[in-house]
XYZ file of C-alpha atoms in Angstrom:
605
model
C -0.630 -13.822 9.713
C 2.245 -11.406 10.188
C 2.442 -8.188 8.269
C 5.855 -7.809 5.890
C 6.549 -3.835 6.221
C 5.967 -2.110 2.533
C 9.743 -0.727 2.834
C 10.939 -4.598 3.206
C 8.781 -5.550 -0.243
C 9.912 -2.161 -1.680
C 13.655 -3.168 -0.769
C 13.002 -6.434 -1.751
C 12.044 -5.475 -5.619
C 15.288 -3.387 -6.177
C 18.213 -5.349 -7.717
C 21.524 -5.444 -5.690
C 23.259 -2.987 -7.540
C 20.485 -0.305 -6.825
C 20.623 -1.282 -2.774
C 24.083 -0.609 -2.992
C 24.019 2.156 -4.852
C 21.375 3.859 -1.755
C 23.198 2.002 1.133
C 25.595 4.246 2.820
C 29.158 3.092 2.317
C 31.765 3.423 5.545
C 34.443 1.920 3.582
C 36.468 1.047 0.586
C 36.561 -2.411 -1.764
C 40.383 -2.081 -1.235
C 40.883 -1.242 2.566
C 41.638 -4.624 3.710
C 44.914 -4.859 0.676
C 45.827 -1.345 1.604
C 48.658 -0.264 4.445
C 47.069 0.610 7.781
C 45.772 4.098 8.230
C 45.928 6.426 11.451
C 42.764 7.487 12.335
C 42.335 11.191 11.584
C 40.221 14.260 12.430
C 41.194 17.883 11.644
C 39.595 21.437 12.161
C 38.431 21.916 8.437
C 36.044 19.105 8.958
C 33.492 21.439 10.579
C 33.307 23.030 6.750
C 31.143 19.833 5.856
C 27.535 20.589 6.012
C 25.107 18.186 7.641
C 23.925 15.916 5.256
C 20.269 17.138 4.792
C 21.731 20.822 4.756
C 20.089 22.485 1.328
C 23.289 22.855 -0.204
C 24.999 19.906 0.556
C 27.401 18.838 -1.587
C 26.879 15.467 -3.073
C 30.289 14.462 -1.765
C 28.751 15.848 2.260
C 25.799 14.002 1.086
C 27.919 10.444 1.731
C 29.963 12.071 4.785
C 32.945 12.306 2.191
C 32.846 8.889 0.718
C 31.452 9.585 -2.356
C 32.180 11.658 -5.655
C 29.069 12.384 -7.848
C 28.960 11.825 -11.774
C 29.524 13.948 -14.341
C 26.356 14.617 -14.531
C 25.080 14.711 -11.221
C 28.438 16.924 -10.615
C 26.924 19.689 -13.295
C 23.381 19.810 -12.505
C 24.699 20.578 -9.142
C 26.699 23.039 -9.790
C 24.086 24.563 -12.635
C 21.916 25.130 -9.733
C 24.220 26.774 -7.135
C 25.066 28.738 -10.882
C 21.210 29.875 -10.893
C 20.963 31.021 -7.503
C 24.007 33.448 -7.466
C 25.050 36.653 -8.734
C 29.000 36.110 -9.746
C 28.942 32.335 -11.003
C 29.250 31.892 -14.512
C 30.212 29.216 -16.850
C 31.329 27.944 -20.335
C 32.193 24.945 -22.216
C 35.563 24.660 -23.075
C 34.853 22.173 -25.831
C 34.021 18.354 -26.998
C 35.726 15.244 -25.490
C 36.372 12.720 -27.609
C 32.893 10.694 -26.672
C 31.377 13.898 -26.286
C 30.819 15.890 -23.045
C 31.265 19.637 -22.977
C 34.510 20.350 -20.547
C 32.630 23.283 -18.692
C 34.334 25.846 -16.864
C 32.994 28.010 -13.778
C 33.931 31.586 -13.884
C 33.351 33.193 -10.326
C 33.867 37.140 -9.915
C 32.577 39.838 -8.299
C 31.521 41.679 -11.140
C 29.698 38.866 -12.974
C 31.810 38.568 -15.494
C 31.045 36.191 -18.510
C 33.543 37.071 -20.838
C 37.721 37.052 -20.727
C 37.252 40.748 -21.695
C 35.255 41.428 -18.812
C 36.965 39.553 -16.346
C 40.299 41.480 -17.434
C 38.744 44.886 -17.274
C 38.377 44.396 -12.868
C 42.179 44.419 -13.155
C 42.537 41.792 -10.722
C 44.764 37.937 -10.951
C 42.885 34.938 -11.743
C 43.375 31.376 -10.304
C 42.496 28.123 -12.827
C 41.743 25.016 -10.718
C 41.768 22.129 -12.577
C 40.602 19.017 -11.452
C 40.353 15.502 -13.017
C 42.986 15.579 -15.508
C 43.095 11.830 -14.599
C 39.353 11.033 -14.385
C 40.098 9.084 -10.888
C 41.629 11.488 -8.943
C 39.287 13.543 -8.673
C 39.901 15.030 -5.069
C 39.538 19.047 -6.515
C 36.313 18.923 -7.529
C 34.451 18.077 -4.622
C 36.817 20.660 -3.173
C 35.880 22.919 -5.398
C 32.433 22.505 -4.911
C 32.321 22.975 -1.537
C 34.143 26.250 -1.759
C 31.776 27.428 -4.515
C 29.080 27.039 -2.246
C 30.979 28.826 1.283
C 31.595 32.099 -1.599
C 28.312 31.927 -2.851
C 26.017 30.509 0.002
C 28.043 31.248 2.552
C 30.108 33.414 4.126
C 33.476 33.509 2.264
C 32.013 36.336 -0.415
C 34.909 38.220 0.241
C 37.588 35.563 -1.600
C 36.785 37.109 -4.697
C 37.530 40.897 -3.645
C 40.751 41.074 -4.877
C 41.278 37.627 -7.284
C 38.748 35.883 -10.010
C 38.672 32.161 -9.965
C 38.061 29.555 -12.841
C 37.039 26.047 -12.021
C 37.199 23.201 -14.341
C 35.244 20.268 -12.239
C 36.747 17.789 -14.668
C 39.089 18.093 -17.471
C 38.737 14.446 -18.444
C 35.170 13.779 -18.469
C 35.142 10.498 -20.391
C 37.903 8.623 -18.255
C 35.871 9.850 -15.123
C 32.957 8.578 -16.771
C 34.318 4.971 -16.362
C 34.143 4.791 -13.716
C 33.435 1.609 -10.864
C 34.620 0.438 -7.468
C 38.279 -1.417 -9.234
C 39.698 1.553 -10.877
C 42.765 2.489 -8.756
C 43.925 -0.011 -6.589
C 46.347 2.363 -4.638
C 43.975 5.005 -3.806
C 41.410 5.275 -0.688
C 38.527 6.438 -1.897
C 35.882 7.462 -3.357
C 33.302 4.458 -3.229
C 33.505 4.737 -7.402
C 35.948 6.938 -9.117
C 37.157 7.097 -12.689
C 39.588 5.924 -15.235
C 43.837 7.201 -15.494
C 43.623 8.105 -19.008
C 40.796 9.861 -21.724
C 38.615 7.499 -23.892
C 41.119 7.394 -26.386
C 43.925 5.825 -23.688
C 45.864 8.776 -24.096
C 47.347 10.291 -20.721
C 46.697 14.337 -20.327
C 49.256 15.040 -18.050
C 51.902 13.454 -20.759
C 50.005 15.986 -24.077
C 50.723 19.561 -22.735
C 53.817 19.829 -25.271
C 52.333 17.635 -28.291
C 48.721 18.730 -27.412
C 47.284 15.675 -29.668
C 43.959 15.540 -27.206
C 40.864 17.611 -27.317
C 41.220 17.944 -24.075
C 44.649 19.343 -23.928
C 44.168 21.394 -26.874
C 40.520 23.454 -24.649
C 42.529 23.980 -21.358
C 45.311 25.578 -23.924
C 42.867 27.393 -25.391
C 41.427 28.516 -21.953
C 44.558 29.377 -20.412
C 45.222 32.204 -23.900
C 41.927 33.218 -23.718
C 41.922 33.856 -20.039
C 45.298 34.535 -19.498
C 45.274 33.365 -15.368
C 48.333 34.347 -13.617
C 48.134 31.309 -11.068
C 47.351 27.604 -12.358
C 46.670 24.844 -10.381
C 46.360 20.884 -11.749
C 45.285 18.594 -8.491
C 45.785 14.943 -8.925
C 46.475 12.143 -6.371
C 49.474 10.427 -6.063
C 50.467 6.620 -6.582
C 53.515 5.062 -4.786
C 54.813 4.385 -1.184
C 53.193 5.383 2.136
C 54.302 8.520 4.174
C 52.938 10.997 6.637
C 51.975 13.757 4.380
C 49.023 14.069 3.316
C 48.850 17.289 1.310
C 52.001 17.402 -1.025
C 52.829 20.304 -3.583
C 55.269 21.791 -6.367
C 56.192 23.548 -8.920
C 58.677 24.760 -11.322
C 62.360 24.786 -9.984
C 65.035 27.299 -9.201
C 66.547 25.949 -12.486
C 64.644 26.542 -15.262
C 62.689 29.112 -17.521
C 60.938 31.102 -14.381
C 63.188 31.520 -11.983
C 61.436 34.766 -10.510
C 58.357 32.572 -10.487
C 59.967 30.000 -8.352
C 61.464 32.404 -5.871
C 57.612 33.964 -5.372
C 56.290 30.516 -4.780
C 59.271 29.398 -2.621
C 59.078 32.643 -0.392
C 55.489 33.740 -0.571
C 53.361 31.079 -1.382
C 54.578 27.963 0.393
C 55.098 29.214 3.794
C 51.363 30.612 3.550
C 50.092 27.220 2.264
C 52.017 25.036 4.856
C 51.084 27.026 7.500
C 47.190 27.614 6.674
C 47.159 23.645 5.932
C 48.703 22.610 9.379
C 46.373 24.840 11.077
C 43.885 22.880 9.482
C 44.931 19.028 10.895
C 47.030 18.236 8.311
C 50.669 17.682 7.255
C 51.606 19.297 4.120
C 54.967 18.304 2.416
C 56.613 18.971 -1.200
C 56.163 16.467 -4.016
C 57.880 12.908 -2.445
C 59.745 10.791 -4.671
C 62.401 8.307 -3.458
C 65.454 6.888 -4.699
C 64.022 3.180 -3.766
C 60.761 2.465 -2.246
C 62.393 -0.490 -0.457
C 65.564 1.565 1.203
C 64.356 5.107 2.300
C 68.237 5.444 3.347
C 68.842 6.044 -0.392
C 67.664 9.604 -0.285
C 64.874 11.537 -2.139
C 64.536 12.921 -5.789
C 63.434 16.385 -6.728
C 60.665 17.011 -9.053
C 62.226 18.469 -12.520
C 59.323 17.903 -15.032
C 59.450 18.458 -18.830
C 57.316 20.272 -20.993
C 54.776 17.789 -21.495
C 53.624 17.685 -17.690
C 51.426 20.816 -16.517
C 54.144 22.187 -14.248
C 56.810 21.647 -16.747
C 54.992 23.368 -19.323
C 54.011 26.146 -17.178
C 57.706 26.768 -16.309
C 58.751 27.188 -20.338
C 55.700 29.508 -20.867
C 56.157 31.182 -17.371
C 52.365 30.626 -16.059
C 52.912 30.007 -12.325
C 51.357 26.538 -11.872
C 51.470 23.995 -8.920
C 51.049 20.633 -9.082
C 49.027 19.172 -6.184
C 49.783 15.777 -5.249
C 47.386 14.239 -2.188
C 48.523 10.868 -1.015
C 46.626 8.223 -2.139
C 46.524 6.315 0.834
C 44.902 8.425 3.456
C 40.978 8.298 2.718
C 39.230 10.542 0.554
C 37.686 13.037 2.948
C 40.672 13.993 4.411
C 42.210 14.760 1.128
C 39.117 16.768 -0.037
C 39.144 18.776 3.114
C 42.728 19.535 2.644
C 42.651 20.777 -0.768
C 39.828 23.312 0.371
C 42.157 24.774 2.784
C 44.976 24.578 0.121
C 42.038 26.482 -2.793
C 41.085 28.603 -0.136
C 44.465 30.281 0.985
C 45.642 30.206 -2.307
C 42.942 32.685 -3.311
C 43.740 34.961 0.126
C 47.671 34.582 -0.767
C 47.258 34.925 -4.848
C 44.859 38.809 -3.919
C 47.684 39.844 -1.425
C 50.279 39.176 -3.416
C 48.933 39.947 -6.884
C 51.483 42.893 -7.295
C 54.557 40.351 -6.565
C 53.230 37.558 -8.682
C 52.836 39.755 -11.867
C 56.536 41.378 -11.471
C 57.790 37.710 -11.337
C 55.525 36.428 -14.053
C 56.792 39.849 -16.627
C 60.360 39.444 -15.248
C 60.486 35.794 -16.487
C 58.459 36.435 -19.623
C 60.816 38.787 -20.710
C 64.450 37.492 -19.798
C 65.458 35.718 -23.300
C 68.131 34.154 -22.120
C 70.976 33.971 -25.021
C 71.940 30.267 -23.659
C 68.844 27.936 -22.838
C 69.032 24.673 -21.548
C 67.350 21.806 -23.146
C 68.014 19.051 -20.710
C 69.197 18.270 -16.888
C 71.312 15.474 -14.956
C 70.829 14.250 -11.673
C 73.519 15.471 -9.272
C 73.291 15.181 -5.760
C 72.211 18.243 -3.658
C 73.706 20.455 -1.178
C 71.357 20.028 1.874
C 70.227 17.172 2.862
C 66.302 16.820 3.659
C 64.255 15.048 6.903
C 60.889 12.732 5.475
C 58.025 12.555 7.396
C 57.635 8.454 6.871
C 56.094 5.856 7.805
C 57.879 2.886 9.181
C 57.800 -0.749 7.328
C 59.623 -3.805 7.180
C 61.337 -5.955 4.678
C 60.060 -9.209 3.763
C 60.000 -12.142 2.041
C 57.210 -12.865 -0.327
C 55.721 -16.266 -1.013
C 53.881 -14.563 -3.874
C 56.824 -13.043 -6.149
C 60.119 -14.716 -4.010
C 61.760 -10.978 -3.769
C 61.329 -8.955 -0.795
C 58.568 -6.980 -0.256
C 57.781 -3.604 1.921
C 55.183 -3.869 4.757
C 54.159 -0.349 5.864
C 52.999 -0.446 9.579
C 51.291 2.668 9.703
C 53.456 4.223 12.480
C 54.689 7.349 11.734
C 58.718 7.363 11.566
C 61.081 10.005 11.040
C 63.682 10.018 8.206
C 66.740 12.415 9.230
C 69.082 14.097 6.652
C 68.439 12.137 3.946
C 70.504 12.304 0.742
C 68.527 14.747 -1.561
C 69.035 13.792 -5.818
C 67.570 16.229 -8.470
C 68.472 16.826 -12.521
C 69.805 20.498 -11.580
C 72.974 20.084 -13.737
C 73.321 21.791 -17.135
C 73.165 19.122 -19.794
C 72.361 19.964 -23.859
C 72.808 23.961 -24.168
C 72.080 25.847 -27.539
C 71.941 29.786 -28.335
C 68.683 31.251 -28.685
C 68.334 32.021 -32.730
C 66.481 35.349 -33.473
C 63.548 33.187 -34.869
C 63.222 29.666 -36.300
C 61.687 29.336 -39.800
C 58.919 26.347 -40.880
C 58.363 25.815 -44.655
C 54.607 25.657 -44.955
C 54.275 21.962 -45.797
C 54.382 21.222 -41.975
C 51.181 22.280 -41.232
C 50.279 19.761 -38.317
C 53.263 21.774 -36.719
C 52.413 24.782 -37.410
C 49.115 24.390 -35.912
C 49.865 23.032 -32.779
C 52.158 26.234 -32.403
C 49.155 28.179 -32.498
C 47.244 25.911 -30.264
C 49.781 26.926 -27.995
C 49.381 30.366 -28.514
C 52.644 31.353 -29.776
C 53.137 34.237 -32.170
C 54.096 33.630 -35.786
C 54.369 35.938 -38.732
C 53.787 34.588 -42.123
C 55.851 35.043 -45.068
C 53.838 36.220 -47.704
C 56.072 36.115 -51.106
C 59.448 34.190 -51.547
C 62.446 34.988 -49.526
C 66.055 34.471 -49.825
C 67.639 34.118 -46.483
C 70.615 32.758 -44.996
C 70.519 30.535 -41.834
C 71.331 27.309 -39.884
C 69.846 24.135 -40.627
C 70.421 20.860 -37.956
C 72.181 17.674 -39.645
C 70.651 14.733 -38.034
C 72.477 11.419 -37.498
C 72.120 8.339 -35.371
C 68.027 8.500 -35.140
C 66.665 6.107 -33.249
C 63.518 5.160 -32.606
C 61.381 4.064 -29.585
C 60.668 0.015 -29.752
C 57.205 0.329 -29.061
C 54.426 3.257 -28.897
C 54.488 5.840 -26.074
C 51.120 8.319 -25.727
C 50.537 7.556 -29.659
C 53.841 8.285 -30.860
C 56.960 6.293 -31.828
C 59.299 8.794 -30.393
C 62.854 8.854 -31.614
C 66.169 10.424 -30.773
C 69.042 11.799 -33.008
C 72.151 13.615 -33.147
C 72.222 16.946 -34.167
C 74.755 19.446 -35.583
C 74.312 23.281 -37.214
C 75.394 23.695 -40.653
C 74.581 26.927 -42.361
C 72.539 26.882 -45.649
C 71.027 30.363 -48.459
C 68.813 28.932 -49.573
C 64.884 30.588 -51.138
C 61.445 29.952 -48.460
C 58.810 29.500 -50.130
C 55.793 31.761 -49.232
C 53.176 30.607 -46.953
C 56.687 29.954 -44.496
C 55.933 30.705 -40.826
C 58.651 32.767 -38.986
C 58.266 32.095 -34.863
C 60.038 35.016 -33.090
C 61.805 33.891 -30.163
C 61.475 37.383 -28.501
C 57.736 36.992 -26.955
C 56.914 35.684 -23.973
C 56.713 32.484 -25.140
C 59.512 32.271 -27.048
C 61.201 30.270 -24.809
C 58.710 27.498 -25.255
C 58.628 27.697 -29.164
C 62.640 26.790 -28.272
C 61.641 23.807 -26.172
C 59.380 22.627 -28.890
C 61.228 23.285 -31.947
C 64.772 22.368 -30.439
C 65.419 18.704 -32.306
C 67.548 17.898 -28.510
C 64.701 19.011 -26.367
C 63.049 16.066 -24.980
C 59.357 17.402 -25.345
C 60.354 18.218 -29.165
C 58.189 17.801 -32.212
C 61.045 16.016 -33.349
C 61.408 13.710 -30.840
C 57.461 13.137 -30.473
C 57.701 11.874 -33.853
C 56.005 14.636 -35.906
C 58.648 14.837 -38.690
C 59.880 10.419 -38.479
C 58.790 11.268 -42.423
C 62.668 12.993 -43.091
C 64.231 9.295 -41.602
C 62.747 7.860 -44.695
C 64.921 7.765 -47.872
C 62.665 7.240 -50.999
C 65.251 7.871 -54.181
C 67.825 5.369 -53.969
C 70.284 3.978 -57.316
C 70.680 0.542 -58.260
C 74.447 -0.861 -58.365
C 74.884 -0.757 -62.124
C 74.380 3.034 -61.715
C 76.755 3.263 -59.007
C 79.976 1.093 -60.547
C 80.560 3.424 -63.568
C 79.485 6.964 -62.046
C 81.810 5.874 -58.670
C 84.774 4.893 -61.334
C 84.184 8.355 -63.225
C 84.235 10.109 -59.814
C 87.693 8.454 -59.112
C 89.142 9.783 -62.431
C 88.401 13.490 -61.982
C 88.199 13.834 -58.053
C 91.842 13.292 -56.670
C 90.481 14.378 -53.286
C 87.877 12.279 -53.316
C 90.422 9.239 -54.450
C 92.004 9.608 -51.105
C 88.869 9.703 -49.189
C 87.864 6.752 -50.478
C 91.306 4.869 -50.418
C 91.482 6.207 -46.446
C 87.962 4.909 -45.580
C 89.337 1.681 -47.109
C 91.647 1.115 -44.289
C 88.459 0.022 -41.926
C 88.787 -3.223 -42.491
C 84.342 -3.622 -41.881
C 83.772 -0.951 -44.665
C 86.056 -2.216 -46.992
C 84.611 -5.944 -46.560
C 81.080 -4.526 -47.137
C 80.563 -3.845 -50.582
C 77.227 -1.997 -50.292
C 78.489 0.394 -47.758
C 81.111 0.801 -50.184
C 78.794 1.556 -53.499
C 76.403 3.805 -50.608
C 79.670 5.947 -50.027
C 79.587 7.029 -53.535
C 76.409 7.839 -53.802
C 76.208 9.618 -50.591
C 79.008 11.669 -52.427
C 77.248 12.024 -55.977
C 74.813 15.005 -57.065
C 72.233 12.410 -57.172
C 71.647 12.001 -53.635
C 68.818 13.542 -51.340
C 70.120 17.086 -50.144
C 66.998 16.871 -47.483
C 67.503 13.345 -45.835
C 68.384 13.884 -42.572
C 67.886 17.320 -42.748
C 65.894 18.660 -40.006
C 62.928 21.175 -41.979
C 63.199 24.060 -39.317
C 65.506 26.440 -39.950
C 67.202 28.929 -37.244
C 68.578 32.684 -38.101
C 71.253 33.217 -36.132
């Protein structure tokens, strides 16, 4: 009788999803539906610990295949937190299902307060990670280079800068997570959902703030006030040497002294420490069409309700990282250490730059702001790092489809498109004035942080007021919102604010984003997110027995009006439609609504 080994009856016993859970994975559910990879291997992988190293990372733990939970992610952290002087942390807040958002506070001096970490005088870096719960590349990162400051040898990082480290942002969308999630993106084994539990996308919110989520990182970033903000995600779309890709705020824009710091100071340190490193950094790639690289590249212009749009309008230096998708998940954790790392050496060298640009651009109030951009075509054209592929046809859909190769191809000089030409302009008013009744606006001002004096008895005042026309309104739902869209045109009004009336300087350092919001033509407006659709709805109306005799009276006494009327009557539609007709009278008459289509913000001039 042979003996069965007590590990083969042990292994035996466990279902299949706990043997898979302990197996060690060497690749992806989605490798063999994914473009070809080069092999790769760069100098920062000798910052992985062995696997049975004490304070391996769970993400070493699986030689970079794996991401841990949420709450395996924690308890690990809570315990490198426990056994070192300098690591701190706090929760943010709820999620929606929940989970406390915690932050890590790392400093020299211990600090556990925003008081305390301002009093050592030095900048502050905010990594975020996991704003979408599946790209989740900066905080194993992040991990790791808690550890090398606090285990190991890289103490001195925090000499001359703080860092803050959210592991995850969106705990309950990396929460669901499984092997399916993101189709376009090598690794981890499991990682988590795009959007929050409530399907809401973070990295649309920053300007409407309607998420928890949102509304604790905006409440971190006044409370902490960091002078350097970082939001790492992973990218989706077509395949392309870089593997590292980066931006931030433009040369147009609200923080143009910010831009020239990153553009001078910080890129060329990041680029340089990254290739070192093995790998190919690159700024944010987007093309004019996946299937024709010939067509050029876009620029990167976001609005206010991305994290690097916002952060231009309230002039908090911020970069957007972007690692490719397709090249595996090791090699983009390894490369966002490097990136972490030197951005903490660059951010303490430079601390005495970055605050001149971040106080120059806080305080410019420019008398003209721009509210929107159109693409034009650039100056100078730019060479992409590529990958070649081929055209062809597809059985499946009967259109052409792109087959990446996986050998690395040079683009030359291609045609470079970005929305860098003035479009909507309007003066800056001294302040803008919101009747109390809007209180859902009013608050997410101060989520936001921005300064607003309160009227405390009735005031006369006179000021503009925007006449709306033309709304219209999105077809279906976007982020929670039917957004709409209107013409707009100043009119001036005297009129009495009642008390309880919130008056929002413009001269503060975010007074340039109160204008973004509070600007009906600004495409991140509360007005165009939908939180005042309730003026578009008309709720006195008269019947047509009303109309005939007070439109016939108004004919009688109002010569000028008589001519009006007998002028409009030469469009041969209007005169043919008699309810347009009887509306035109009303429209005229003291009986109609003074307020419809009047936007409820008013602007001294």
């Amino acid at each position: 009788m042979r003996l069965i080994p007590l590990l083969a009856i042990y292994a035996a016993m466990l279902p299949l999803s706990a043997m898979a859970q302990t197996a060690p994975a060497t690749t992806y559910v989605n490798d063999n539906i994914l473009p070809a990879v080069q092999p790769w291997h760069g100098a920062d992988e000798s910052l992985m610990q062995a696997q049975e190293s004490d304070w391996a990372t769970p993400f070493e733990q699986s030689s970079g295949m794996r991401s841990p939970s949420y709450g395996d992610t924690i308890a690990w952290l809570d315990k490198l937190m426990s056994d070192s002087s300098g690591l701190e942390k706090v929760s943010l807040g709820k999620s929606p299902q929940g989970r406390d958002i915690w932050m890590y506070i790392a400093s020299d001096e211990d600090a556990k307060t925003p008081q305390q970490l301002k009093a050592n005088h030095k900048p502050t870096v905010l990594v975020q990670a996991g704003i979408h719960g599946g790209e989740i590349d900066g905080k194993d990162a992040g991990m790791m280079l808690l550890r090398d400051i606090f285990q190991g040898e890289k103490r001195q990082l925090l000499e001359h800068v703080n860092l803050l480290f959210v592991p995850i942002l969106n705990v309950d969308g990396h929460e669901r997570s499984g092997e399916y999630n993101r189709v376009n993106q090598r690794g981890p084994v499991e990682m988590g959902w795009r959007s929050n539990s409530q399907n809401l996308n973070l990295n649309r919110d920053y300007a409407k703030a309607d998420t928890l989520e949102i509304q604790d990182i905006l409440g971190a970033i006044n409370r902490w006030d960091p002078q350097l903000y970082i939001d790492v995600h992973v990218t989706d779309g077509l395949d392309y040497q870089y593997d590292i890709t980066f931006g931030y705020n433009t040369a147009q824009g609200f923080s143009p002294n910010i831009y020239q710091w990153f553009s001078q100071r910080y890129r060329p340190q990041i680029e340089q420490a990254l290739t070192a490193a093995g790998h190919t950094p690159g700024p944010l790639v987007f093309t004019v069409d996946n299937t024709d690289l010939s067509k050029g590249l876009e620029q990167w212009h976001p609005s206010q309700r991305y994290s690097d749009g916002y952060g231009d309008a309230r002039h908090l230096p911020t970069v957007l990282i972007e690692n490719h998708s397709l090249k595996p998940f090791k090699q983009r954790v390894l490369g966002t250490y490097v990136m972490l790392q030197q951005t903490l050496e660059t951010v303490g060298a430079e601390a005495t730059r970055l605050q001149a640009a971040i106080e120059k651009d806080r305080y410019r109030y420019p008398q003209l702001v721009t509210l929107t951009w159109e693409q034009q075509q650039q100056p100078l054209t730019q060479d992409f790092k590529g990958i070649d592929y081929t055209l062809a046809p597809s059985p499946i859909s009967g259109a052409p489809v792109v087959r990446w190769n996986g050998e690395p191809k040079l683009y030359p000089q291609l045609p470079v498109f970005g929305a860098t030409q003035e479009g909507q302009r309007v003066s800056r008013p001294a302040a803008y004035y919101i009747p109390p009744q809007w209180q859902t606006v009013i608050h997410r001002l101060m989520i936001h942080g921005i300064r607003m004096n309160t009227l405390e008895q009735p005031t006369k005042m006179s000021l503009q007021q925007y006449q709306l026309s033309e709304p219209a309104f999105s077809q279906s739902s976007f982020e929670g919102h039917q957004r709409v869209t209107a013409q707009a045109k100043l009119t001036k009004v005297t009129l009495t604010l009642p008390a309880g009336t919130m008056e929002v300087p413009t001269d503060q350092p975010l007074g340039d984003l109160a204008m973004m919001l509070l600007e009906p033509l600004s495409p991140d407006s509360f007005l165009q997110w939908g939180f005042f659709n309730t003026i578009f709805n008309r709720t006195e109306y008269i019947e047509d027995y009303a109309v005939e005799p007070m439109a016939a009276q108004m004919l009688a006494t109002q010569p000028d009006l008589k001519k009006a009327f007998e002028a409009a009557l030469k469009d041969a539609a209007f005169a043919a439609d008699p309810k347009a007709r009887l509306r035109w009278f009303y429209e005229r008459s003291p009986y109609y609504d003074q307020q419809y289509l009047r936007y409820p913000v008013y602007r001294s001039r």
